[in-house]
Amino acid sequence: MSDFVSVASDGDVAVVTIDNPPVNAMSFHVREPLHQALAALRDDPSVAAIVIACAGRTFVAGADITEFGKPVQQPELRAVIAVLEAIAKPTVAAIHGTALGGGLELALGCHFRVADSKAKLGLPEVKLGLLPGGGGTARLPRLVGAEKALGMIVSGAPIGAAEALEAGLVDAMFDGDLLAQTVRFASELVVKGGPFLPVRNRNDRLGKADLAAFDRQAAELAKKARGLEAPIACAVAVRNAVTLPFDETLAAERELFLNLVAGDQSRAQRHLFFAEREAAKGPAKDLSRRKIARVGVIGAGTMGGGIAMAFANGGFPVTLLETSEEALQRGLATIDKNYAVSVARGSLAEDAKRERLGLFKGSTDYADLADCDLIVEAVFEEMAVKQEVFGRLDAVAKPGAILATNTSYLDVNAIAASTSRAQDVVGLHFFSPANVMKLLEIVRAERTAPDALATVVELARGIGKVPVVVGVCHGFVGNRMLAARGAESEALLLEGATPSQVDRVFTEFGWPMGPFQMGDLAGLDIGWRNRKARGLTAVIADALCEQGRFGQKTGSGFYRYENGSRTPVPDAEVEALIRAKAAEKGTTPRAIGADEIIERTLYPLVNEGAKILEEGIAARASDIDVVWVNGYGFPVGKGGPMFWAGLEGAGKIVERLEYWHQHTDRPIFQPATLLRRFAETGSWEAAARP
Ligand code: T1G
């Protein structure tokens, strides 16, 4: 056999075990021996049934994503499944862990599937800009029906074993020794006798498909695609299962798959898949980790409450500290309400809510933080306030406790300097709402100890965050680049663009919303306060704030929001204000095209990313992509600003930045040296080589 596929016999049941750590991906070195083993077992008269199982922590978690974009090595997964499905003897997949993508498709090639009760099953290919390419779009609908299959494949979300059993995707669910019970399941099939119907021949669920309902569901899902091709292709492929013969469905699936896998969107999404994992590796794996048993959070406001929930959601006991009992109770009440909303939505069970709330301990006394292993402050964003808090923490925290600041911008070195333990200080920049947003910028200060850093990186993954280690500068990676992206916003308005025109260019690019809508959502008063603190002005945004137009929270900002609606309505008053401010500046409005808007917002975004790389604030370009996709809604189909720069053409970006630099002399348009090198070399890695 091979190191990756072995065969053992348990009576007349053959057990094929795949062993390809870490996730049993269906790599070529698995497909080839598996294909051979199945053919041999098919022809072996002593074998009455076949079980396919996996060693390690999971059943096959998919095709090997690293193989995409390279020449295909035969046998392909589809050929392996075809051999499997043609076997007349009963075949059973023993599923534990996560049977995903090509892994679930392999299992669909069996007559039966049995699952450990904690297993998950799904077809997440859409998250890679693909669709199931191993027959999943033809076989899954035959087991669970077209509409359930459509939802699973277009969302890419896995389902649990119990739901899979209920839906008909698995035939039995076990606890305990999965393999032994699967072998017994297979032996009983032998006794019962066949014939055993392959999935491809099961058409009864399809016959009941309500195509009109299916099309309505597909149309609803298409609205959320936001320019992504894969969700649309997934719906087409699943619909084919209802309307076409099996083999034609497979052929159509193959064509759709080949089109997607070669496209920029899938390349971008596969880039992000590996980029997130690369970023989460943080410092070297071999560093020791500090034990984190209890977390303290200072501040029970929006950020502090969200951060506390993020840790409680990860199972950590949390001590939540506020300055007064009234503020503390208000914060705890908000947390309770947030969990209640999740329960009402059905995304959290009532007992889970009680369990999580049971993890909270409220206090107004710093001394109560003495038993915390990690303490995160989320107090007012002012250096003096933060330094006072850290000074007090230095006095009460136990030795070795990690002291983290949630600052969005401030110098973590200066905060660390207000303690006697700078080696224990790190930044944990959560994004609001902290219990929801995935991104966590982990700020490595000059003296942050490597083991402290490694501890919080691993902890971040453990609570479901996407960690990116960043260096100290004003705004770290995300907010510093956000400032560059927004630097021209006022100029664009004064020169003739309208807020809705700029926002429309962004949404057509694939952003969930544009900068002006985003400002209204977050609250214009936040930027206004920051500008005043730094002696800066923004004539239009300041004027709006002076009129009390803070955005959605006040019913108007750059847009009007009627009767509490969140729908932005262009406001003639705002456009008149813009015209008046332009006249004061002697600026004559002109027509501004979409290209110019992109060049004056997204090109500076890329350029600032290049400067951040040059300064070592980010370790790699893909980290910056992870920040922007997970923290700011950069469209996944474009892979993040640094990946997109390659799609857009770095040479073109440099040329246009030079043009705007000549016309405005503004520093954000001065092309970074590393961007020029990227234009010459074609990759950020090559550009960074001396
Ligand atoms: N191919 C190659 N490497 C993979 C991989 C895959 N499918 N899945 C994971 N890895 C690597 C990953 O890069 C990391 O490597 C290590 O395994 C641990 O992963 C034909 C076309 C299974 C839920 O999309 O969702 O099948 O960083 O850190 O958090 O229709 O991995 O250690 O060097 O994520 O425990 C469809 C992708 C593929 C599933 C485990 N399948 N994987 O999560 O570990 S396309 C997927 C995951 C396909 C067919 C189509 C997760 C996981 P390194 P990890 P984890």
XYZ file of C-alpha atoms and ligand atoms in Angstrom, residues 22-23 25 57 61-66 68 77 98 100-103 105 124-125 128 130-134 257 273-274 277 281 285 461, ligand 1:
88
model
C -2.973 17.380 9.281
C -6.451 17.242 7.708
C -6.525 16.448 2.298
C -8.368 14.373 13.900
C -11.316 17.912 4.881
C -11.228 18.489 1.156
C -9.166 18.416 -1.970
C -5.613 19.650 -1.502
C -5.976 23.381 -2.043
C -2.236 23.727 -2.682
C -5.023 24.191 -7.511
C -10.842 12.946 -7.252
C -14.976 17.728 9.529
C -15.621 18.979 3.945
C -15.478 19.603 0.234
C -13.876 16.743 -1.607
C -13.980 14.771 1.642
C -17.848 14.221 -1.943
C -17.305 25.090 1.731
C -15.824 25.438 -1.744
C -12.562 29.568 -1.968
C -15.202 27.584 -6.212
C -18.041 25.110 -6.274
C -17.931 21.419 -5.282
C -15.989 19.896 -8.175
C -16.158 16.233 -7.171
C -15.512 24.461 -11.750
C -7.245 31.083 3.035
C -3.493 30.577 3.387
C -3.203 30.788 8.527
C 1.290 31.464 13.044
C 5.683 27.687 17.229
C -7.353 31.805 17.486
N -5.820 21.620 1.482
C -4.541 21.863 1.859
N -4.174 22.263 3.103
C -5.167 22.413 4.005
C -6.529 22.179 3.687
C -6.830 21.762 2.361
N -8.070 21.481 1.976
N -7.255 22.423 4.806
C -6.388 22.785 5.761
N -5.144 22.779 5.287
C -3.932 23.086 6.049
C -3.902 24.512 6.531
O -3.376 25.363 5.529
C -2.995 24.404 7.735
O -1.676 24.304 7.224
C -3.342 23.033 8.310
O -3.945 22.296 7.227
C -4.310 23.115 9.461
O -5.427 23.856 8.965
C -12.920 19.042 -5.297
C -12.459 21.689 -4.891
C -10.329 21.533 8.106
C -11.713 23.158 9.416
O -12.211 24.384 2.154
O -11.609 24.680 6.758
O -12.403 20.116 -1.752
O -0.751 26.384 8.276
O -5.096 25.765 10.571
O -8.221 25.491 12.316
O -14.964 19.829 -4.525
O -8.430 23.698 7.784
O -0.473 24.166 9.410
O 0.767 24.681 7.277
O -7.230 25.555 9.189
O -8.149 22.979 12.794
C -12.571 22.272 0.469
C -10.423 23.958 4.328
C -11.332 22.333 -0.360
C -11.628 23.077 4.041
C -9.376 22.628 10.097
N -12.225 22.164 1.872
N -9.871 23.707 5.641
O -9.244 23.861 10.741
O -6.725 23.910 11.055
S -11.656 22.521 -2.078
C -12.043 23.276 2.608
C -10.517 24.156 6.762
C -12.419 21.057 -2.485
C -13.622 19.661 -4.128
C -13.146 21.032 -3.778
C -9.788 23.952 8.048
C -10.321 22.789 8.903
P -0.439 24.915 8.092
P -6.134 24.900 9.944
P -8.101 24.091 11.822
